[in-house]
PDB file of C-alpha atoms in Angstrom:
ATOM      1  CA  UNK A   1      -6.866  40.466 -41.860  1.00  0.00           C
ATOM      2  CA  UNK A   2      -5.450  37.936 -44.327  1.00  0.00           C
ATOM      3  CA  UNK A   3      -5.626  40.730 -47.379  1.00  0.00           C
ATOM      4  CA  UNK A   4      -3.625  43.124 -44.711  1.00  0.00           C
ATOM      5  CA  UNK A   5      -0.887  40.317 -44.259  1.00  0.00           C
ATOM      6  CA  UNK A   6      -2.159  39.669 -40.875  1.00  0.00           C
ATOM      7  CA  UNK A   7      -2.969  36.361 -39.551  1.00  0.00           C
ATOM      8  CA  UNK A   8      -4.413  36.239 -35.667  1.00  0.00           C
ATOM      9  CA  UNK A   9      -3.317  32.637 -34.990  1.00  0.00           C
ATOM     10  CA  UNK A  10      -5.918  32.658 -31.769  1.00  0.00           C
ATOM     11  CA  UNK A  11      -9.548  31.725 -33.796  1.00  0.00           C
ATOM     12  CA  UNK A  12     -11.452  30.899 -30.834  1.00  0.00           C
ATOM     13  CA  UNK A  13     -15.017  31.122 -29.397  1.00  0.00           C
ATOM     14  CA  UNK A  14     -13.215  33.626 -26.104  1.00  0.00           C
ATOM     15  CA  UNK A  15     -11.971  35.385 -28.911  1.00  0.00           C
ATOM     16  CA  UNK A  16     -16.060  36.500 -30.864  1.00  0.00           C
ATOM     17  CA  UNK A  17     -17.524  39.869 -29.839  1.00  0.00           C
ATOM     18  CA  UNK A  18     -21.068  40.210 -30.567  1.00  0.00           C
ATOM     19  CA  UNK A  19     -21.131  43.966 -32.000  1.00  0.00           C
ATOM     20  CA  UNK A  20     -23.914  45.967 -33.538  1.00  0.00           C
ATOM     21  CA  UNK A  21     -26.896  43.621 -34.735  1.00  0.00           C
ATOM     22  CA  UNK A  22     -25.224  40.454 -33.380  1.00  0.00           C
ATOM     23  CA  UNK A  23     -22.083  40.468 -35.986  1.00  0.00           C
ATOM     24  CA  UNK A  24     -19.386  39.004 -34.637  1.00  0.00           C
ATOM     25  CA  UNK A  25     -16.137  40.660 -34.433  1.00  0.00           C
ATOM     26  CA  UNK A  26     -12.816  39.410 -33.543  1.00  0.00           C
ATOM     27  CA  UNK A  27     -10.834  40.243 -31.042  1.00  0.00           C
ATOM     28  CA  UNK A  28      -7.841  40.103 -29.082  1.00  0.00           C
ATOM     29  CA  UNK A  29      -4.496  39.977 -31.811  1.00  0.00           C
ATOM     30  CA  UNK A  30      -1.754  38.880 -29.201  1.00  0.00           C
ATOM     31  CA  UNK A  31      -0.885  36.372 -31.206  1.00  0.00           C
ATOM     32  CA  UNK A  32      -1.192  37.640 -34.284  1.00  0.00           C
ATOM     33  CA  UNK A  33       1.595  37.385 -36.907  1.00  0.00           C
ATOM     34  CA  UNK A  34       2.363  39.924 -40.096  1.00  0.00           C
ATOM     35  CA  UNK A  35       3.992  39.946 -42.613  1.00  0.00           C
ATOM     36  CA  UNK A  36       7.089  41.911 -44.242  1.00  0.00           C
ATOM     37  CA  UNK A  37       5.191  44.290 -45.742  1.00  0.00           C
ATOM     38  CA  UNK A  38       8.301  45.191 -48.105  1.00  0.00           C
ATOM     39  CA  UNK A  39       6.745  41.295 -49.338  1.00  0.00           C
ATOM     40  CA  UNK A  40       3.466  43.609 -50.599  1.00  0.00           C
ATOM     41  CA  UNK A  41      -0.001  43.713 -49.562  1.00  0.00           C
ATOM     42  CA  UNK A  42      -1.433  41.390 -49.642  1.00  0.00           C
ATOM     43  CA  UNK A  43       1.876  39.127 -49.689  1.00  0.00           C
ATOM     44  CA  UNK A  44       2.647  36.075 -52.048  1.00  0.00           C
ATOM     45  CA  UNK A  45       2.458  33.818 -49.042  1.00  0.00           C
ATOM     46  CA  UNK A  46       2.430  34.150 -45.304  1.00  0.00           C
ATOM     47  CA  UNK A  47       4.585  31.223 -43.746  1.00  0.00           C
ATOM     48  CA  UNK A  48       5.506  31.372 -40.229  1.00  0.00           C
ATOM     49  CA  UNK A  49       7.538  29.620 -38.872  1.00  0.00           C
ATOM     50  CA  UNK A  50       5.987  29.568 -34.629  1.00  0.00           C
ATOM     51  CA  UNK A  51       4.042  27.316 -33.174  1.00  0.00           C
ATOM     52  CA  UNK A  52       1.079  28.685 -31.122  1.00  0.00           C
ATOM     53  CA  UNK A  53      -2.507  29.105 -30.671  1.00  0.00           C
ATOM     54  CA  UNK A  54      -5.355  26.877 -28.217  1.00  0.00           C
ATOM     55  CA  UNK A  55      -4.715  23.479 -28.902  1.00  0.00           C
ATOM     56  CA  UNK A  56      -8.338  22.067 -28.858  1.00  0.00           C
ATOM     57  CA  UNK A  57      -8.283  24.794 -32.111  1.00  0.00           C
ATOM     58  CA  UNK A  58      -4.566  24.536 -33.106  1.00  0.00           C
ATOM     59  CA  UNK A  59      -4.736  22.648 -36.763  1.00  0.00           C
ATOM     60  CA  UNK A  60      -2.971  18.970 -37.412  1.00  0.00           C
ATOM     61  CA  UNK A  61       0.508  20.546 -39.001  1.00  0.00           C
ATOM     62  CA  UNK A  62       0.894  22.429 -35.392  1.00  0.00           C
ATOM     63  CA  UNK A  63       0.304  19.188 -33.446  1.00  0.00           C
ATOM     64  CA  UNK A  64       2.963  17.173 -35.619  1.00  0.00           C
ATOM     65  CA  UNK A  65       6.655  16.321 -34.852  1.00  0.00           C
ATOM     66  CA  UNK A  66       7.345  18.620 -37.452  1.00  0.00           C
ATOM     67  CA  UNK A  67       5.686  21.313 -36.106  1.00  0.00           C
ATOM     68  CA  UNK A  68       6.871  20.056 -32.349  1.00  0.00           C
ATOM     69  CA  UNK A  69      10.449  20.221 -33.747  1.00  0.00           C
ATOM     70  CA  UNK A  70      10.307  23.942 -34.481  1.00  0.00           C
ATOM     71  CA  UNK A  71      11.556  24.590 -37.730  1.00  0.00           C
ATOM     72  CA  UNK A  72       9.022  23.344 -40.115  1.00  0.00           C
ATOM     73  CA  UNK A  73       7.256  26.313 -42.069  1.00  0.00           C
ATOM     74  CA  UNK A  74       3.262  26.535 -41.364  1.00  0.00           C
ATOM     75  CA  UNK A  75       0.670  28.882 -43.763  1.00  0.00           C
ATOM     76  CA  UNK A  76      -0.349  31.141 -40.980  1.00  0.00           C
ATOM     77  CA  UNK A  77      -4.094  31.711 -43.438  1.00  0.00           C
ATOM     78  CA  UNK A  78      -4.892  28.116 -43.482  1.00  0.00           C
ATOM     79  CA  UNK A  79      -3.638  27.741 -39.861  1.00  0.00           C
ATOM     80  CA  UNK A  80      -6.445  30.443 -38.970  1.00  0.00           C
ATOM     81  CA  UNK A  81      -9.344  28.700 -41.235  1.00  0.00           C
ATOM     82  CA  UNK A  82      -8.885  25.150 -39.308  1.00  0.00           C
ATOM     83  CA  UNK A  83      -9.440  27.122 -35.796  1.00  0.00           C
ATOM     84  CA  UNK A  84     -12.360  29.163 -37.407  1.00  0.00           C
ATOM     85  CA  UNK A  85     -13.626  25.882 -38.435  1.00  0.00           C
ATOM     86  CA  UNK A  86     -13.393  24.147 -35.098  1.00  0.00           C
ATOM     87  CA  UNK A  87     -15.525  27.694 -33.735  1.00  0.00           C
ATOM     88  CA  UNK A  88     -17.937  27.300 -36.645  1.00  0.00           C
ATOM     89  CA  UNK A  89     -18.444  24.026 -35.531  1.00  0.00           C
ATOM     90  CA  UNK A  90     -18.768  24.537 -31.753  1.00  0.00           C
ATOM     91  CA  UNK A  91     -21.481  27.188 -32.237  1.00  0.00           C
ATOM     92  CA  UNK A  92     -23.767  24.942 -34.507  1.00  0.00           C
ATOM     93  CA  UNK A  93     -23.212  22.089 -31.787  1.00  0.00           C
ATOM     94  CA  UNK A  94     -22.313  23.483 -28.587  1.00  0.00           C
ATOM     95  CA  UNK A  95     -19.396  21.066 -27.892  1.00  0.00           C
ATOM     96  CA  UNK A  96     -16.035  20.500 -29.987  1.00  0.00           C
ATOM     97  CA  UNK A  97     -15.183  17.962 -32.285  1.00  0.00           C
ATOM     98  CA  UNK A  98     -12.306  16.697 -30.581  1.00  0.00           C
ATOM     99  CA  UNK A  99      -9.859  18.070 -28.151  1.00  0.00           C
ATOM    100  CA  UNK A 100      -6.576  17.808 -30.204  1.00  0.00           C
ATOM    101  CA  UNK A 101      -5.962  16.850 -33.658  1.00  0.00           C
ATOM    102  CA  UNK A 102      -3.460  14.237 -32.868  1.00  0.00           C
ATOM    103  CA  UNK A 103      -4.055  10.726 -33.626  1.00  0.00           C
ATOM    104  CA  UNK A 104      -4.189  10.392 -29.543  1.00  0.00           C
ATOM    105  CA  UNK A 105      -7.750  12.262 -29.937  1.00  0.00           C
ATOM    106  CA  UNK A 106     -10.123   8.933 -30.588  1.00  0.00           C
ATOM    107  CA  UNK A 107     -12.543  11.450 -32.355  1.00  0.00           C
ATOM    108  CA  UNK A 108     -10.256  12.879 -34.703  1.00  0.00           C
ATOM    109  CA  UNK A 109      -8.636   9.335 -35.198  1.00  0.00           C
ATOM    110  CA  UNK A 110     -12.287   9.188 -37.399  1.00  0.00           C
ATOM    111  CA  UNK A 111     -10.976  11.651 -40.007  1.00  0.00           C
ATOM    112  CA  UNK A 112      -8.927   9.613 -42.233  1.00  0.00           C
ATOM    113  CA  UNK A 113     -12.702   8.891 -43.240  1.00  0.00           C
ATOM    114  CA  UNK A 114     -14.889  12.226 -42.856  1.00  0.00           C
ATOM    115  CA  UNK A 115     -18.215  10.609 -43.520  1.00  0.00           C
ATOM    116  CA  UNK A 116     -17.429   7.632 -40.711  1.00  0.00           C
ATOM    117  CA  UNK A 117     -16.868  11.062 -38.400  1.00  0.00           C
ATOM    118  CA  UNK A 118     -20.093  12.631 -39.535  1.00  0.00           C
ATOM    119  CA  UNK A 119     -22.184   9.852 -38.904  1.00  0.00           C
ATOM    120  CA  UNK A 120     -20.636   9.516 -35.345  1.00  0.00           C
ATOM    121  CA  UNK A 121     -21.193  13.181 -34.339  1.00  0.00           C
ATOM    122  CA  UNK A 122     -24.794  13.183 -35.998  1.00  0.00           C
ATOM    123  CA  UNK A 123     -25.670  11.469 -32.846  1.00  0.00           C
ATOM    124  CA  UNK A 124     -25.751  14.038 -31.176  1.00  0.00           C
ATOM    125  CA  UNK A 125     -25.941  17.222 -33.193  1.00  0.00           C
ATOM    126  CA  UNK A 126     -28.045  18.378 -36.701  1.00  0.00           C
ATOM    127  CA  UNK A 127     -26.054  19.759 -39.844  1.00  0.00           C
ATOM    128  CA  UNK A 128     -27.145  20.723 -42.782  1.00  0.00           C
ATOM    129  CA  UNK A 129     -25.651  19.605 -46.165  1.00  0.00           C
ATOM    130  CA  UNK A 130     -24.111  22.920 -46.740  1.00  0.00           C
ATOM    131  CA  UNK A 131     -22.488  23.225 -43.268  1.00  0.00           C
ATOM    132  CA  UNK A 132     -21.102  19.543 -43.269  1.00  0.00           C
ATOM    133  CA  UNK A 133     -19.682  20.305 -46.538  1.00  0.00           C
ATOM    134  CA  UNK A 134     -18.451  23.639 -45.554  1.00  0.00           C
ATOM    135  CA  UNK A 135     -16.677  21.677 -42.163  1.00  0.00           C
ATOM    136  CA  UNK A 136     -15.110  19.226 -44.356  1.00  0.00           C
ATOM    137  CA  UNK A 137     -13.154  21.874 -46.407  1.00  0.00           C
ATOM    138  CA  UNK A 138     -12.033  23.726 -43.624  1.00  0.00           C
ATOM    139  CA  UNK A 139     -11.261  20.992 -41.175  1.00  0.00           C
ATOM    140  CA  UNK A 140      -9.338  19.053 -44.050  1.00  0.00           C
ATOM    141  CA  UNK A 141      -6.187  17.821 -42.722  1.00  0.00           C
ATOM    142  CA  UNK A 142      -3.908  18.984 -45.385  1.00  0.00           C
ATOM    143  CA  UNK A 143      -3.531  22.741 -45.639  1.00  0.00           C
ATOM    144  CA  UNK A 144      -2.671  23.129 -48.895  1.00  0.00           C
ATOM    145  CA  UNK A 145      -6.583  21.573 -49.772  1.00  0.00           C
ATOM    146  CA  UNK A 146      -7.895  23.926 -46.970  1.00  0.00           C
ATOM    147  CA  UNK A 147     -10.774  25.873 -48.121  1.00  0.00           C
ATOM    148  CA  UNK A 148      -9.499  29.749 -48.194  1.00  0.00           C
ATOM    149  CA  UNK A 149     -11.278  32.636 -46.733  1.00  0.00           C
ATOM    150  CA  UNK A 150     -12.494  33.047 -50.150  1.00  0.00           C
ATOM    151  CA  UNK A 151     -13.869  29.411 -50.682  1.00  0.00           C
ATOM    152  CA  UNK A 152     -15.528  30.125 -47.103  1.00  0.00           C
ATOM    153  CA  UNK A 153     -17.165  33.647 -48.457  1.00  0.00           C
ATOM    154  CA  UNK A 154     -18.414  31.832 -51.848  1.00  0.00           C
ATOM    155  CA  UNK A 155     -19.700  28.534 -50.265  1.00  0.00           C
ATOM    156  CA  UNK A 156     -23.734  28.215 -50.181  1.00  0.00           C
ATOM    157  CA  UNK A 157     -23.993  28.148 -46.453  1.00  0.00           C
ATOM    158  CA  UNK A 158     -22.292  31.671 -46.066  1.00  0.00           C
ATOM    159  CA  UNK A 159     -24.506  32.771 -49.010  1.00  0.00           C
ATOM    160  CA  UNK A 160     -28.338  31.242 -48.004  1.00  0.00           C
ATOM    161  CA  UNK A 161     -31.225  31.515 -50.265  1.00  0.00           C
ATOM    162  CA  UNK A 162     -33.547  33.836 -47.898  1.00  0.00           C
ATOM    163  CA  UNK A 163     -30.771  35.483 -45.691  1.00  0.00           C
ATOM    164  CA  UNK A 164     -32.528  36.727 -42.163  1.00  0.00           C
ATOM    165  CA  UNK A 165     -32.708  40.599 -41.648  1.00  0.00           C
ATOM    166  CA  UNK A 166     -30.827  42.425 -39.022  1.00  0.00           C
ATOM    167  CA  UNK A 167     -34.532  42.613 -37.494  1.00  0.00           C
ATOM    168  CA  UNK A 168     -35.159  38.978 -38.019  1.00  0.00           C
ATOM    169  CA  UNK A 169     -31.592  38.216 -36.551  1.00  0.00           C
ATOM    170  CA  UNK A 170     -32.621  40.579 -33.574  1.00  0.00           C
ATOM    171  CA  UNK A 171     -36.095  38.916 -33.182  1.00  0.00           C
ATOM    172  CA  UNK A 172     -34.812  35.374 -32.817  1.00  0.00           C
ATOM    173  CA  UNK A 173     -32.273  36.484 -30.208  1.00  0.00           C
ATOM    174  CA  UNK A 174     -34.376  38.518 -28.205  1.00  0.00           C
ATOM    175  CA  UNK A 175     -36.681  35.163 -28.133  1.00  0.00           C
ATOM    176  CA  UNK A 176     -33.819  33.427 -26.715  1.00  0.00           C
ATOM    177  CA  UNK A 177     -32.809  36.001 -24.163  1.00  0.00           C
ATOM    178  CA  UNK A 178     -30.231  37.574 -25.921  1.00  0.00           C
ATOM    179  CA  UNK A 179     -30.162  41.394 -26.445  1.00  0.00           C
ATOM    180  CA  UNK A 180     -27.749  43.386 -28.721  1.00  0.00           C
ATOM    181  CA  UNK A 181     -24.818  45.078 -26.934  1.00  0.00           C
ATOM    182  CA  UNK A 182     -25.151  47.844 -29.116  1.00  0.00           C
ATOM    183  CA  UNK A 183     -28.601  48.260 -28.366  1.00  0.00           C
ATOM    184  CA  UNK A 184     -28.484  47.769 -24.691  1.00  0.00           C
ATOM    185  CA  UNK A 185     -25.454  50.532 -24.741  1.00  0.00           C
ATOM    186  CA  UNK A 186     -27.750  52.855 -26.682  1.00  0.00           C
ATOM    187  CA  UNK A 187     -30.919  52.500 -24.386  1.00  0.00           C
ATOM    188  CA  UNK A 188     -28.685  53.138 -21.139  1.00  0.00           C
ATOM    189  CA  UNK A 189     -27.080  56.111 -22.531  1.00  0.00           C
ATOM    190  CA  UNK A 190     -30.512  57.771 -23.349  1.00  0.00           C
ATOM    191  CA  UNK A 191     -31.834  56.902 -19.647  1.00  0.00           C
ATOM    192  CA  UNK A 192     -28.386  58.929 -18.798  1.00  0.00           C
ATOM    193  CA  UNK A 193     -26.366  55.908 -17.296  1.00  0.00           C
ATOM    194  CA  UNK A 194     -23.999  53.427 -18.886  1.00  0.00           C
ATOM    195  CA  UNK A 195     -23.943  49.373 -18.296  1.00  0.00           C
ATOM    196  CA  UNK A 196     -20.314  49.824 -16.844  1.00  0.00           C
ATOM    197  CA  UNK A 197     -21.893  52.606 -14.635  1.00  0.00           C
ATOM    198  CA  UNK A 198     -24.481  50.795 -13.473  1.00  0.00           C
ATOM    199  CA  UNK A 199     -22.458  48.305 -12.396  1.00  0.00           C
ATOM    200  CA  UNK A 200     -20.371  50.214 -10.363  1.00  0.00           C
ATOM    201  CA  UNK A 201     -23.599  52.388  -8.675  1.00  0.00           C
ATOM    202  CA  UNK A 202     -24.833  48.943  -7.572  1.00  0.00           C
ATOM    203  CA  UNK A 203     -21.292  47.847  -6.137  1.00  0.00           C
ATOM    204  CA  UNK A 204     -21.531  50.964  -4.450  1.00  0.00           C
ATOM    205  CA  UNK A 205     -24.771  49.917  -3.166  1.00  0.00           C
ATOM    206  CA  UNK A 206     -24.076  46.605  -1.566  1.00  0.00           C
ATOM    207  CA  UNK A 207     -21.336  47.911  -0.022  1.00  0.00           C
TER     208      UNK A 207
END
């Protein structure tokens, strides 16, 4: 998106669709924001200039008086990063960090000192060096120090030693109960029927 001048502005776990072999895919641009594409593609910079988003995922500069007031100027990229940061971090621990990043949070009053706010949260959750790392430079509090998209695609835990297989990846979810959309679409379109029709034979049904 970012290369295209497009920033989505939503990040958000209701936001991940699990498409073929379990890759996620992101979905629904509402709030998306582009650029002047006279600017080029992709453009110099991509400052806008609205506040929105899901504020347990909106980043700090949103949440300010600055960005309250209206016309302070926000980088839409590293605006995106903090909310994919706050996902990344939700599906390693299955709970958020915080629920605003506003000194009223008492969670994210820990930041000032990130390794005060690790230890905290390792209470209750397990990271890894590299994803701890990787969380720190995208959850860092001043955008312009924000890992990129391209820090993100070059750090060590997007880039592991022994990546899984699509087959591994499909093994490990099917011991957990999860099945591949993809998959599942595919096997009910052999047998002649789709999920959606299904679903609407067995409405039938019960009524």
């Amino acid at each position: 998106c970012h290369s295209r001048g497009i920033a989505h502005r939503d990040v958000k776990l209701e936001n991940l669709l699990l498409g073929e072999n379990f890759r996620l895919k992101l979905s629904d641009f509402g709030l998306a924001w582009a650029s002047n594409a006279e600017l080029g593609i992709p453009p110099p910079h991509m400052q806008c200039k609205t506040r929105t988003g899901t504020i347990p995922y909106m980043a700090p500069e949103l949440l300010s008086s600055h960005g309250a007031a209206g016309w302070h100027s926000f980088d839409s990229t590293a605006m995106d990063v903090w909310s994919a940061g706050i996902t990344l971090f939700i599906l390693i621990t299955g709970f958020p960090p915080w629920g605003e990043a506003t000194s009223k949070d008492k969670f994210y009053r820990l930041t000032p000192r990130m390794e005060t706010f690790w230890r905290c949260v390792q209470r209750w959750a397990s990271f890894s060096d590299d994803a701890v790392d990787l969380l720190t430079g995208m959850l860092n509090k001043n955008a312009a120090e924000r890992y990129t998209v391209d820090d993100i695609l070059a750090h060590p835990y997007c880039n592991p030693t022994s990546p899984l297989s699509d087959e591994e990846v499909a093994a490990l979810m099917a011991k957990r109960g999860h099945e591949c959309p993809a998959a599942a679409a595919e096997q009910a379109e052999e047998c002649g029927a789709s999920p959606a029709t299904e679903q609407v034979e067995a409405a039938a049904s019960a009524g």
